[in-house]
Tab-separated table of C-alpha atoms in Angstrom:
chain	number	residue	atom	x	y	z
A	2	MET	CA	0.013	-0.027	0.077
A	3	ASP	CA	1.242	3.397	-0.787
A	4	ALA	CA	2.209	5.302	2.381
A	5	ASP	CA	1.593	8.601	1.109
A	6	LYS	CA	-2.005	7.648	0.101
A	7	VAL	CA	-2.447	6.219	3.403
A	8	MET	CA	-1.222	9.270	5.051
A	9	ARG	CA	-3.269	11.548	2.854
A	10	ALA	CA	-6.245	9.583	3.575
A	11	ARG	CA	-5.738	9.960	7.361
A	12	VAL	CA	-5.285	13.567	7.143
A	13	PHE	CA	-8.178	13.921	5.178
A	14	LEU	CA	-10.614	12.031	7.789
A	15	LEU	CA	-8.700	13.896	10.554
A	16	GLY	CA	-9.093	17.360	9.184
A	17	SER	CA	-11.452	19.834	10.432
A	18	GLY	CA	-13.194	20.432	6.942
A	19	ARG	CA	-16.291	18.282	5.990
A	20	LEU	CA	-15.398	15.766	3.339
A	21	ASP	CA	-17.973	15.191	0.494
A	22	GLN	CA	-19.078	11.658	0.032
A	23	ARG	CA	-16.650	11.126	-2.934
A	24	GLN	CA	-13.472	12.187	-0.742
A	25	GLU	CA	-14.812	10.225	2.120
A	26	LEU	CA	-15.467	6.895	-0.065
A	27	GLU	CA	-12.176	7.071	-1.408
A	28	ALA	CA	-10.238	7.494	1.801
A	29	TYR	CA	-12.040	4.576	3.286
A	30	ARG	CA	-11.040	2.543	0.207
A	31	VAL	CA	-7.248	3.347	0.837
A	32	LEU	CA	-7.613	2.889	4.951
A	33	ALA	CA	-9.807	-0.517	4.889
A	34	PRO	CA	-7.077	-2.876	3.622
A	35	VAL	CA	-4.589	-1.101	6.151
A	36	SER	CA	-6.913	-0.936	9.216
A	37	PRO	CA	-9.828	-3.172	8.288
A	38	ALA	CA	-10.902	-3.516	12.066
A	39	VAL	CA	-11.656	0.149	11.999
A	40	TYR	CA	-12.304	1.169	8.317
A	41	ALA	CA	-13.858	-1.895	6.634
A	42	PRO	CA	-17.166	-1.349	8.424
A	43	LYS	CA	-17.426	2.545	7.418
A	44	LEU	CA	-16.364	1.637	3.869
A	45	VAL	CA	-19.131	-0.969	3.405
A	46	ARG	CA	-21.728	1.330	4.845
A	47	ARG	CA	-20.520	4.306	2.538
A	48	LEU	CA	-20.772	1.905	-0.489
A	49	ASP	CA	-24.218	1.186	0.657
A	50	TRP	CA	-25.102	4.878	0.487
A	51	THR	CA	-23.301	5.286	-2.917
A	52	ARG	CA	-25.802	5.834	-5.498
A	53	ALA	CA	-25.381	3.896	-9.025
A	54	THR	CA	-27.901	3.954	-12.048
A	55	THR	CA	-26.732	1.043	-13.847
A	56	PRO	CA	-26.653	-2.786	-13.061
A	57	GLU	CA	-23.014	-2.941	-13.655
A	58	ARG	CA	-22.146	-0.089	-11.386
A	59	ARG	CA	-24.334	-1.612	-8.831
A	60	GLU	CA	-22.473	-4.851	-8.823
A	61	GLU	CA	-19.335	-3.365	-8.805
A	62	LEU	CA	-20.193	-1.540	-5.510
A	63	ALA	CA	-21.621	-4.972	-4.171
A	64	VAL	CA	-18.693	-6.982	-5.106
A	65	GLU	CA	-16.395	-4.487	-3.572
A	66	GLY	CA	-18.804	-4.257	-0.256
A	67	VAL	CA	-18.256	-7.978	0.020
A	68	ALA	CA	-14.554	-8.029	-0.532
A	69	ALA	CA	-14.271	-5.302	2.174
A	70	ALA	CA	-16.452	-7.322	4.744
A	71	ARG	CA	-14.256	-10.225	4.329
A	72	LEU	CA	-11.457	-8.278	5.428
A	73	LEU	CA	-12.887	-8.287	8.952
A	74	ASP	CA	-11.407	-11.109	11.424
A	75	PRO	CA	-14.065	-13.406	12.323
A	76	ALA	CA	-13.857	-12.246	15.997
A	77	HIS	CA	-14.546	-8.652	15.108
A	78	PRO	CA	-17.610	-7.811	17.033
A	79	GLN	CA	-19.467	-6.025	13.742
A	80	ARG	CA	-18.124	-8.734	11.528
A	81	THR	CA	-21.369	-10.942	11.425
A	82	GLU	CA	-23.731	-7.620	11.071
A	83	VAL	CA	-21.278	-5.871	8.344
A	84	LEU	CA	-20.867	-9.092	5.967
A	85	CYS	CA	-24.283	-10.034	6.188
A	86	ARG	CA	-25.502	-6.737	4.959
A	87	ALA	CA	-22.686	-6.614	2.449
A	88	LEU	CA	-23.888	-10.266	1.030
A	89	GLY	CA	-27.492	-9.286	1.118
A	90	ARG	CA	-26.770	-6.296	-1.193
A	91	TYR	CA	-24.995	-8.166	-3.435
A	92	GLY	CA	-27.635	-11.057	-3.691
A	93	SER	CA	-30.243	-8.266	-4.150
A	94	GLU	CA	-28.480	-7.040	-7.237
A	95	LEU	CA	-28.033	-10.574	-8.635
A	96	LEU	CA	-31.921	-11.185	-8.272
A	97	ARG	CA	-32.651	-7.961	-9.747
A	98	GLN	CA	-30.539	-8.964	-12.831
A	99	GLY	CA	-32.286	-12.505	-12.842
A	100	ARG	CA	-29.310	-14.157	-11.774
A	101	ARG	CA	-30.993	-16.434	-9.161
A	102	ALA	CA	-28.713	-19.251	-9.111
A	103	GLU	CA	-25.889	-17.194	-8.253
A	104	ALA	CA	-27.705	-15.027	-5.729
A	105	LEU	CA	-28.760	-18.305	-3.778
A	106	ALA	CA	-25.324	-19.029	-3.204
A	107	PHE	CA	-24.848	-15.575	-1.381
A	108	CYS	CA	-27.924	-16.173	0.767
A	109	ARG	CA	-26.737	-19.426	1.488
A	110	GLU	CA	-23.260	-17.886	2.475
A	111	SER	CA	-25.355	-15.087	4.453
A	112	ALA	CA	-27.221	-17.653	6.615
A	113	ALA	CA	-24.005	-19.258	7.423
A	114	VAL	CA	-22.223	-16.253	8.497
A	115	GLY	CA	-25.286	-15.559	10.619
A	116	ARG	CA	-25.144	-18.947	12.376
A	117	GLU	CA	-21.261	-18.735	12.905
A	118	GLY	CA	-21.797	-15.180	14.302
A	119	TYR	CA	-24.549	-16.381	16.710
A	120	GLU	CA	-22.185	-18.893	18.219
A	121	ARG	CA	-19.559	-16.025	18.843
A	122	GLY	CA	-22.158	-13.974	20.334
A	123	GLN	CA	-22.025	-11.268	17.827
A	124	VAL	CA	-25.697	-11.476	17.167
A	125	ASP	CA	-28.940	-12.382	18.982
A	126	HIS	CA	-30.434	-15.177	17.064
A	127	PRO	CA	-29.019	-18.157	14.887
A	128	ARG	CA	-31.075	-17.314	11.816
A	129	TYR	CA	-29.428	-13.774	11.567
A	130	GLY	CA	-28.552	-13.372	7.884
A	131	ALA	CA	-30.932	-16.090	6.759
A	132	GLY	CA	-33.838	-13.876	5.727
A	133	GLN	CA	-33.081	-13.571	1.935
A	134	LEU	CA	-32.539	-17.312	1.736
A	135	ILE	CA	-35.990	-17.739	3.183
A	136	THR	CA	-37.626	-15.491	0.802
A	137	VAL	CA	-35.759	-17.033	-2.291
A	138	LEU	CA	-36.488	-20.427	-1.244
A	139	SER	CA	-40.337	-19.438	-0.920
A	140	GLU	CA	-40.322	-17.571	-4.278
A	141	GLU	CA	-39.364	-20.919	-5.975
A	142	GLY	CA	-42.090	-22.913	-4.167
A	143	ARG	CA	-39.578	-24.452	-2.057
A	144	TYR	CA	-41.435	-24.057	1.334
A	145	ALA	CA	-40.185	-27.148	2.958
A	146	ASP	CA	-36.515	-26.071	2.283
A	147	ALA	CA	-37.574	-22.418	3.692
A	148	LEU	CA	-39.158	-23.802	6.797
A	149	GLU	CA	-36.023	-25.897	7.248
A	150	ALA	CA	-33.913	-22.694	6.887
A	151	SER	CA	-35.980	-20.785	9.313
A	152	ASN	CA	-35.966	-23.322	11.987
A	153	GLU	CA	-35.354	-22.495	15.452
A	154	GLU	CA	-36.618	-18.870	14.319
A	155	ALA	CA	-38.650	-17.494	17.628
A	156	GLU	CA	-42.181	-16.917	16.070
A	157	ASP	CA	-43.169	-14.503	19.168
A	158	ASP	CA	-43.521	-11.438	16.774
A	159	PHE	CA	-46.053	-10.580	14.002
A	160	TRP	CA	-43.611	-11.011	10.821
A	161	ALA	CA	-42.074	-14.037	12.045
A	162	ALA	CA	-45.589	-15.740	13.149
A	163	VAL	CA	-47.136	-15.011	9.918
A	164	ARG	CA	-44.437	-16.083	7.832
A	165	GLY	CA	-43.980	-19.119	9.546
A	166	SER	CA	-47.872	-19.728	9.180
A	167	ALA	CA	-47.676	-19.002	5.499
A	168	LEU	CA	-44.791	-21.325	4.865
A	169	ARG	CA	-46.537	-24.264	6.785
A	170	GLU	CA	-49.551	-23.754	5.106
A	171	ALA	CA	-47.961	-23.671	1.756
A	172	ALA	CA	-46.188	-26.882	2.406
A	173	GLY	CA	-49.429	-28.741	3.294
A	174	ARG	CA	-49.142	-28.388	7.116
A	175	SER	CA	-52.183	-26.644	8.062
A	176	ALA	CA	-52.507	-28.111	11.551
A	177	GLU	CA	-48.905	-27.033	12.289
A	178	ALA	CA	-49.720	-23.675	10.936
A	179	VAL	CA	-52.650	-23.246	13.032
A	180	ALA	CA	-51.147	-24.290	16.191
A	181	ALA	CA	-47.905	-22.122	15.714
A	182	PHE	CA	-49.919	-19.012	14.750
A	183	GLY	CA	-52.204	-19.950	17.828
A	184	ARG	CA	-49.388	-19.660	20.047
A	185	PHE	CA	-48.444	-16.197	18.970
A	186	LEU	CA	-52.139	-15.157	19.099
A	187	ALA	CA	-52.425	-16.039	22.788
A	188	GLU	CA	-49.227	-13.855	23.522
A	189	GLU	CA	-51.058	-11.119	21.196
A	190	ARG	CA	-54.323	-11.091	23.085
A	191	THR	CA	-52.326	-10.473	26.283
A	192	ALA	CA	-50.138	-7.573	24.435
A	193	ALA	CA	-53.450	-6.037	23.409
A	194	ALA	CA	-55.131	-6.150	26.678
A	195	GLU	CA	-52.177	-4.379	28.078
A	196	GLY	CA	-51.720	-1.848	25.497
A	197	ARG	CA	-48.699	-3.212	24.117
A	198	THR	CA	-50.075	-3.892	20.447
A	199	ALA	CA	-52.607	-2.223	18.377
A	200	LEU	CA	-56.139	-3.786	18.368
A	201	ALA	CA	-55.873	-3.372	14.477
A	202	ILE	CA	-53.139	-6.073	14.587
A	203	LEU	CA	-55.108	-8.311	16.715
A	204	VAL	CA	-58.066	-8.035	14.606
A	205	TRP	CA	-56.076	-8.805	11.279
A	206	SER	CA	-54.140	-11.668	12.857
A	207	LEU	CA	-57.536	-13.400	13.890
A	208	LEU	CA	-59.046	-13.105	10.721
A	209	ARG	CA	-55.728	-14.693	9.263
A	210	GLN	CA	-56.030	-17.615	11.358
A	211	ALA	CA	-59.832	-17.914	10.587
A	212	GLU	CA	-58.778	-18.299	7.072
A	213	VAL	CA	-56.349	-21.219	7.448
A	214	LEU	CA	-59.065	-22.880	9.764
A	215	ASP	CA	-61.616	-22.533	6.978
A	216	ARG	CA	-59.312	-23.910	4.616
A	217	ALA	CA	-58.797	-26.828	6.935
A	218	GLY	CA	-62.185	-27.634	7.170
A	219	ARG	CA	-62.378	-26.318	10.680
A	220	GLY	CA	-65.149	-23.913	9.967
A	221	GLY	CA	-66.589	-23.779	13.704
A	222	GLU	CA	-62.914	-22.632	15.032
A	223	ALA	CA	-62.761	-20.147	12.431
A	224	GLY	CA	-66.264	-18.549	13.367
A	225	GLU	CA	-64.740	-18.452	17.026
A	226	HIS	CA	-61.815	-16.215	15.699
A	227	ARG	CA	-64.317	-14.032	13.281
A	228	ARG	CA	-66.492	-13.577	16.459
A	229	GLU	CA	-63.522	-12.469	18.417
A	230	ALA	CA	-62.322	-10.284	15.686
A	231	GLY	CA	-65.668	-8.428	15.602
A	232	GLU	CA	-65.719	-7.982	19.445
A	233	ALA	CA	-62.481	-6.185	19.011
A	234	LEU	CA	-63.672	-3.953	16.140
A	235	ALA	CA	-66.672	-3.047	18.179
A	236	ARG	CA	-64.232	-1.643	20.847
A	237	LEU	CA	-62.405	0.277	18.230
A	238	ALA	CA	-65.541	1.518	16.558
A	239	ALA	CA	-66.826	2.813	20.005
A	240	ASP	CA	-63.262	4.228	21.666
A	241	GLY	CA	-60.802	4.122	18.803
A	242	GLU	CA	-57.149	2.567	19.412
A	243	PRO	CA	-56.542	2.634	23.012
A	244	VAL	CA	-52.690	3.503	22.353
A	245	SER	CA	-51.701	5.795	19.539
A	246	TRP	CA	-49.740	3.614	17.131
A	247	SER	CA	-47.312	4.591	14.030
A	248	ASN	CA	-48.510	3.708	10.708
A	249	ILE	CA	-49.240	-0.082	10.674
A	250	GLN	CA	-50.905	-0.389	7.168
A	251	ASN	CA	-47.832	-2.638	5.974
A	252	TRP	CA	-49.282	-5.257	8.484
A	253	TRP	CA	-52.572	-5.403	6.594
A	254	VAL	CA	-51.010	-5.230	3.058
A	255	THR	CA	-48.757	-8.448	4.158
A	256	LEU	CA	-52.107	-10.355	5.288
A	257	PHE	CA	-54.297	-9.170	2.321
A	258	LEU	CA	-51.426	-10.058	-0.233
A	259	LEU	CA	-51.561	-13.399	1.557
A	260	SER	CA	-55.184	-13.746	1.554
A	261	GLY	CA	-54.768	-13.833	-2.262
A	262	ARG	CA	-52.002	-16.697	-2.770
A	263	PRO	CA	-54.762	-19.294	-3.576
A	264	ASP	CA	-55.973	-17.393	-6.565
A	265	GLU	CA	-52.244	-16.952	-7.966
A	266	PRO	CA	-50.211	-19.309	-10.060
A	267	PRO	CA	-48.451	-21.637	-7.873
A	268	ALA	CA	-44.731	-20.631	-7.350
A	269	ALA	CA	-41.954	-23.294	-8.716
A	270	PRO	CA	-38.341	-23.259	-9.631
A	271	GLY	CA	-38.403	-21.550	-12.961
A	272	ALA	CA	-42.049	-20.098	-12.366
A	273	LEU	CA	-41.533	-17.776	-9.554
A	274	GLY	CA	-44.054	-16.338	-7.271
A	275	PRO	CA	-44.222	-13.790	-4.407
A	276	PRO	CA	-43.071	-14.958	-1.126
A	277	PHE	CA	-46.598	-14.328	0.371
A	278	GLY	CA	-46.607	-13.970	4.035
A	279	GLU	CA	-43.406	-11.761	3.675
A	280	ASP	CA	-43.262	-7.806	4.164
A	281	ALA	CA	-43.530	-6.851	0.302
A	282	ARG	CA	-40.813	-4.533	0.884
A	283	HIS	CA	-38.523	-7.627	1.306
A	284	TRP	CA	-39.671	-9.523	-1.546
A	285	SER	CA	-36.797	-10.097	-4.329
A	286	PRO	CA	-36.452	-7.111	-6.618
A	287	ASP	CA	-37.222	-9.254	-9.709
A	288	THR	CA	-40.339	-10.964	-7.865
A	289	GLN	CA	-41.767	-7.528	-6.841
A	290	GLU	CA	-41.130	-6.164	-10.281
A	291	ALA	CA	-42.943	-9.404	-12.121
A	292	PHE	CA	-45.895	-9.142	-9.824
A	293	ALA	CA	-46.588	-5.780	-10.216
A	294	ALA	CA	-45.993	-5.937	-14.067
A	295	SER	CA	-48.763	-8.366	-14.100
A	296	THR	CA	-50.857	-5.759	-13.815
A	297	GLU	CA	-51.469	-4.920	-17.446
A	298	SER	CA	-52.178	-8.646	-18.587
A	299	LEU	CA	-54.582	-8.895	-15.772
A	300	GLU	CA	-56.349	-5.715	-16.697
A	301	ALA	CA	-56.544	-6.786	-20.351
A	302	GLU	CA	-57.746	-10.318	-18.831
A	303	LYS	CA	-60.378	-8.268	-16.576
A	304	ALA	CA	-61.812	-6.318	-19.642
A	305	ALA	CA	-62.456	-9.648	-21.806
A	306	LEU	CA	-64.020	-11.466	-18.730
A	307	THR	CA	-66.220	-8.382	-18.136
A	308	ALA	CA	-67.681	-8.628	-21.886
A	309	ARG	CA	-68.164	-12.316	-21.548
A	310	THR	CA	-69.865	-11.857	-18.276
A	311	ALA	CA	-72.337	-9.653	-19.757
A	312	THR	CA	-73.689	-12.275	-21.981
A	313	ASP	CA	-73.461	-15.237	-19.591
A	314	PRO	CA	-72.849	-14.151	-16.190
A	315	ALA	CA	-73.482	-17.584	-14.839
A	316	ARG	CA	-70.492	-18.872	-16.568
A	317	TRP	CA	-67.953	-15.825	-16.149
A	318	LEU	CA	-68.570	-13.878	-12.906
A	319	PRO	CA	-66.599	-16.093	-10.730
A	320	GLU	CA	-63.740	-15.538	-13.006
A	321	LEU	CA	-64.253	-11.898	-13.251
A	322	LEU	CA	-64.649	-11.274	-9.595
A	323	THR	CA	-61.058	-13.285	-9.272
A	324	ALA	CA	-59.394	-11.432	-11.653
A	325	HIS	CA	-60.728	-8.199	-9.919
A	326	ARG	CA	-59.400	-9.118	-6.708
A	327	ARG	CA	-56.243	-10.148	-8.209
A	328	LEU	CA	-55.833	-6.522	-9.450
A	329	THR	CA	-56.836	-5.416	-6.038
A	330	LEU	CA	-53.902	-7.120	-4.494
A	331	ARG	CA	-51.463	-5.426	-6.797
A	332	ALA	CA	-53.083	-2.150	-6.110
A	333	ALA	CA	-52.515	-2.730	-2.466
A	334	LEU	CA	-48.773	-3.716	-3.016
A	335	ARG	CA	-48.272	-0.116	-4.671
A	336	VAL	CA	-49.221	1.639	-1.319
A	337	THR	CA	-46.938	-0.593	0.695
A	338	HIS	CA	-44.455	2.671	0.947
A	339	ARG	CA	-47.308	5.065	1.625
A	340	THR	CA	-48.002	6.427	4.998
A	341	HIS	CA	-51.260	7.617	4.230
A	342	ARG	CA	-53.953	8.032	1.997
A	343	ILE	CA	-54.714	4.735	1.093
A	344	LEU	CA	-58.481	5.343	0.782
A	345	ASP	CA	-58.171	6.985	-2.511
A	346	PRO	CA	-56.574	4.205	-4.646
A	347	LEU	CA	-57.916	1.196	-2.733
A	348	ARG	CA	-61.636	1.950	-1.909
A	349	PRO	CA	-63.105	2.207	-5.278
A	350	LEU	CA	-61.500	-1.254	-6.056
A	351	LEU	CA	-62.759	-2.952	-3.061
A	352	ASP	CA	-66.231	-1.314	-3.554
A	353	GLU	CA	-66.336	-2.695	-7.017
A	354	GLY	CA	-65.300	-6.042	-5.825
A	355	GLY	CA	-68.282	-5.820	-3.296
A	356	ALA	CA	-70.624	-5.184	-6.023
A	357	LEU	CA	-69.480	-8.135	-8.169
A	358	ALA	CA	-69.433	-10.237	-5.308
A	359	ARG	CA	-73.009	-9.241	-4.165
A	360	ARG	CA	-74.023	-10.471	-7.888
A	361	LEU	CA	-72.449	-13.990	-7.326
A	362	SER	CA	-73.336	-15.050	-3.945
A	363	PRO	CA	-73.704	-14.407	-0.193
A	364	THR	CA	-70.456	-16.173	0.499
A	365	ALA	CA	-68.469	-14.166	-2.032
A	366	GLU	CA	-70.039	-10.931	-0.625
A	367	ALA	CA	-69.199	-11.604	2.743
A	368	ARG	CA	-65.521	-12.098	1.757
A	369	ALA	CA	-65.413	-8.802	-0.326
A	370	LEU	CA	-67.197	-7.199	2.663
A	371	THR	CA	-64.542	-8.467	4.941
A	372	ASP	CA	-61.627	-7.347	2.498
A	373	ARG	CA	-62.940	-3.592	2.598
A	374	SER	CA	-63.438	-3.714	6.435
A	375	THR	CA	-59.787	-4.732	6.870
A	376	MET	CA	-58.894	-1.851	4.522
A	377	LEU	CA	-61.037	0.468	6.359
A	378	LEU	CA	-59.309	-0.710	9.721
A	379	ALA	CA	-56.164	0.327	8.120
A	380	ALA	CA	-57.267	3.785	7.157
A	381	HIS	CA	-58.484	4.267	10.695
A	382	ALA	CA	-62.117	4.184	9.787
A	383	TYR	CA	-63.145	2.210	12.608
A	384	GLU	CA	-67.114	2.658	12.535
A	385	GLU	CA	-67.266	1.841	8.685
A	386	ALA	CA	-64.880	-1.306	9.053
A	387	HIS	CA	-67.307	-2.649	12.032
A	388	LYS	CA	-70.158	-1.964	9.900
A	389	ASP	CA	-68.711	-4.008	6.896
A	390	PHE	CA	-67.837	-6.611	9.098
A	391	THR	CA	-70.980	-7.101	10.807
A	392	THR	CA	-72.962	-7.344	7.617
A	393	ALA	CA	-70.233	-9.828	6.443
A	394	GLU	CA	-71.029	-12.098	9.588
A	395	THR	CA	-74.735	-11.868	9.221
A	396	LEU	CA	-74.198	-13.031	5.658
A	397	ARG	CA	-71.916	-15.767	6.844
A	398	ALA	CA	-74.751	-16.937	9.411
A	399	ALA	CA	-77.635	-16.793	6.939
A	400	THR	CA	-75.761	-19.006	4.313
A	401	PRO	CA	-76.330	-22.747	4.729
A	402	ARG	CA	-73.096	-24.861	5.138
């Protein structure tokens, strides 16, 4: 290493003037190989913040980040965190480019680094760094492998519990999905009673469990969960959330998208699907882009089905309703990054879905009203949400089983 470059870099960083981002990056590049314990984490962080507009440039920065992170001694306290972050960035870029086989190798390395870091006491849980691997396996329909990758993960928070439930159900293990999510629900009920979670999250979670129970042929238990959700909604309609919470609409988006999995093409290697049950912000870039891009073809399909339904509603109305709901899922995906005003883009779609469902059957209308109720809950329109849900339950009660 050029000693003069090292000295200049140290002088730059120690100087009283503020460096611009380019100067700081170049200084870290010089110093990271000399003092990796100090400067490799800083270089990786600065590379993360460096903008790149082409795939080639993004990949160059990601490769450089991984190389810098690997300079850290295995005993360095930040090694696991820094290397997993760098590997995740490189994996994401490879996925964006459609190079999934290469990306999977980096995902597996990140999971291995996380396990090793846990054993050294550098991170708090053994599945640190495995999130991207679980996601990629799910997108290929390899649910049993994804479950194995998430083994020993504590499912005591919303995101882990929903993901675990989704993976088990997709793997054909519905009874396990119900049992595992039931343990989370028990904790969630206590947390809601003590003001440690939003009542809205409890409602959405109860309705998720009811869906799985219904599909497993356990309608009586599903009804009990919906009854409990209705009671919580009545409290919200009367008094609002007892504790103020930050924006939680992504909780609803995640569960709403998950509810649509049975209507989507099944995921498989070579025929990717979204990792339903995962926060959409964490889907692989190529999968998220493909799911959003399918809107155009679905709109064309819906237009054709609308014309056919006009002449033969008994034959085509069910397919039209399914196509419309799939479009609504994609609209929900688009509001993932918003923090307000979800009613404007989503309510017209849910209203239209309700009108189509009303023409089809009371069962279909009950589902559509439940969809709208859960969205209104995310928008803090508690009285309307309760009204829709009450009407849906009345329809269900009047429908012979």
